[in-house]
Amino acid sequence: MADIHSVIGTKNKKGQTYTDTWKLMNEAPRTPSFFTGSEVIKEALRRASCDVMIAYPITPQSEAAALIGELFAEGYIGDYFRGESEFAVMSQCAGAAFGGARVFTTTAGPGTMRAMENFPMWSGARLPIQMIVTCRGINSPLSIQPDTLEIAYLLNTGMLVWHAETAQDFFDWILKGYMVSEEPDVHLPLALCCDGFFVTHTKDVVNLTPADMCLPPYDPYRSPVPCMDMECPPVRMMRDPFVMKSNYISYATHASWQQEIWAAVERSRKHSIHWLNGLIDTENTDAEIIIVASGTAVSQGREAIRLLEDEGVRCGLVKVKTLRPWPEEEIREATKNAKHIFVPEFNVTGWLAKEIKATISNPERVHAGPRVCGGMTMPPEIIVSEIKTALGMKTFSLAGRGS
Amino acid sequence: MSKERIQISEDLYDIMPPDYQDLVKSATYGKEDRGWKDIGTSKELIEQHSLCAGCPESMAFRYILASLPNPEDTVMVGSTGCTSLVFPMVAVHNIHSLFGNQNAIASGLKRALSVRFPGRVKDVVVLAGDGATVDIGLDMTLQAWFRQEKFTTICFDNELYANTGGQESGLMQKGFVAKMAPVGKLFDKVRLPEIARESGCHYVVNCTVSKPSLVEKVIRNAVHIAREIGPTYLQLYTPCILEIGKNSMEGLQEMRDSEKPTERFAYKEYISEPAKQLLAELAAKDKERKAAAKQLAGQASA
Ligand SMILES: Cc1ncc(C[n+]2csc(CCOP(=O)(O)OP(=O)(O)O)c2C)c(N)n1
Ligand code: SF4
Ligand SMILES: [Mg+2]
């Protein structure tokens, strides 16, 4: 197998040049393009040197998954097929990753939930699969609307979990994500989440890297566990399978394996900081009021801050980019001056607010809202109103509007 | 994998486990006519395992591993169940991930290996219990066949969920009283071999593992056909002696009793037309090769 560095500068069968990823992402020229989020996923994949993509239809990721099929037909992806269910798809992804492939898939809402058993298996087996999650409702009655509740279920799987705000994030993070995931000291799957529809179905200007440059291929022999391709000695893995033993060695093995996965999540921190330029972005963190958010709630927060400025209220912003690894220190530091911390979220339980409360001192500063769910939009005005109410300022009443 | 890959550096030789030293010395990776007869004179690709004493699954494992035509380039996929107690002791790469997803894992694996090693043989063989194959994993079993995925599926049919203590399974016989079938199983043993044929398998065999030569033949056929044509399925009776109340010595007799012409494991085989053609070609080549070898040996001694 050629090692990554020796292929840089050479061309793949589509004539794309394998390019050092840092140069590709930071130095190569960018072309502004007006695309939907789904099209952006396709364009990122065109440049990702992906070996296997496995698809299954579910709104709002179906379009992206089908567009990647077109890429396969054009010869940009090694193999592509529709699996029979998300559970099967995620196992098929695992099989491909066990076999040393760079793997990509997309899902949403009920698909994420259907596949759930696979995710701790992926991280336990150290498979650096990338899964796009275009979040949608998981409640009954059936909903296809944007809602981020499913992310809460991913947080303890041992996967890396990132939450993109915009299509630009998406484009860059798909490519950078592989760089972090595939580091030998990380080697974990990545759930790259976005808010369905808001990001997937709206058009935005995205600056794309040149289409004739692509990532260096994945090198499965940098994996911390053997690649299952019979290209290295098939050593016996253990004397007795630990599942059968109820003894201290068995417990210690399982415990240390779990600890190692979470240590790998921790070790991804430095790589994520390097590639994403920090785990969080901040604006005006000297303000007494700070909005902390992830996903499109960040955009709404930014707009609310502008509205509040017009009324003389100064407000800072923290955009949380990675949920795993969790930017504990960064959030603590960014909110240390804040008297009030608002956490707008697109889900009913407020999982982000809970994480933040568990992170900072004086957690009573956290106002866990506003929250919308079930597909409701979050007009910046409701964030403004939440903040003004908390500050004891006069605000309009939503219920009274129009009466 | 070439056999050189498993060689041990001289400096490290004495600290390697004896079973690994034996693998390097006398395992039959790469041997053209490997088969069950190598058992006893070569290092087997299986080490001590923790199945119940006398469990027919262990015989089945030994025969299968001795018969794989190309173990140096074969990856096996297992599932949860008694078989998963053995795989950590198997000297070909093998994957355990979840219960019932084995044919999905194998689908992704086979495709990845085809993308990464174009033009090279990389066989994939699934080996799982009846619960894994027919109950919890049935959709993935069938869908892999519908899609004509090129790997072999082997089901160790012990007609119950052994690893969890003997519960009813889809391949259990009707009327059998078991855990979770307190008044006896109410429906027939699922006819998976017939379903396999209808689902697009090119080679289907239903038999016991009482005869190693038979196991060798069906394994070789199944792997060759899967490699060249499409999915193949072997359903092998490996009775759970523990749960049906037999002693360690009684597994073989149980299999012999169940393979009589009127019994449920009487030998049954289906071969598709393209698979028949392939087998004929392989047999012809084999004959040619043996004749040539004989001639060469004759010349040498003359
Ligand atoms: C999702 C899931 N459900 C249930 C189980 C429990 N379980 C483990 S092995 C097994 C039965 C295996 O039966 P079979 O496939 O027939 O294999 P055998 O043990 O009989 O060889 C079950 C139900 C599990 N591990 N995972
Ligand atoms: S429980 Fe049954 S199938 Fe499992 S090892 Fe024992 S005899 Fe074999
Ligand atoms: Mg069974």
CSV table of C-alpha atoms and ligand atoms in Angstrom, one decimal, chain B residues 51-52 55 57 82 158 162 240-242, ligand 2:
chain,number,residue,atom,x,y,z
B,51,LEU,CA,-17.3,-24.6,23.6
B,52,CYS,CA,-18.9,-27.4,25.7
B,55,CYS,CA,-20.0,-29.8,20.9
B,57,GLU,CA,-19.8,-27.0,16.5
B,82,CYS,CA,-21.8,-20.0,20.7
B,158,ASN,CA,-28.5,-26.2,16.3
B,162,ALA,CA,-27.8,-22.1,22.6
B,240,CYS,CA,-26.5,-28.4,20.8
B,241,ILE,CA,-25.9,-31.5,22.9
B,242,LEU,CA,-26.2,-29.5,26.1
C,2,SF4,S1,-24.4,-24.6,24.5
C,2,SF4,FE1,-24.8,-26.1,22.9
C,2,SF4,S2,-24.1,-25.2,21.0
C,2,SF4,FE2,-23.2,-24.0,22.7
C,2,SF4,S3,-21.2,-24.9,23.0
C,2,SF4,FE3,-22.6,-26.0,24.4
C,2,SF4,S4,-23.3,-27.8,23.2
C,2,SF4,FE4,-22.4,-26.4,21.8
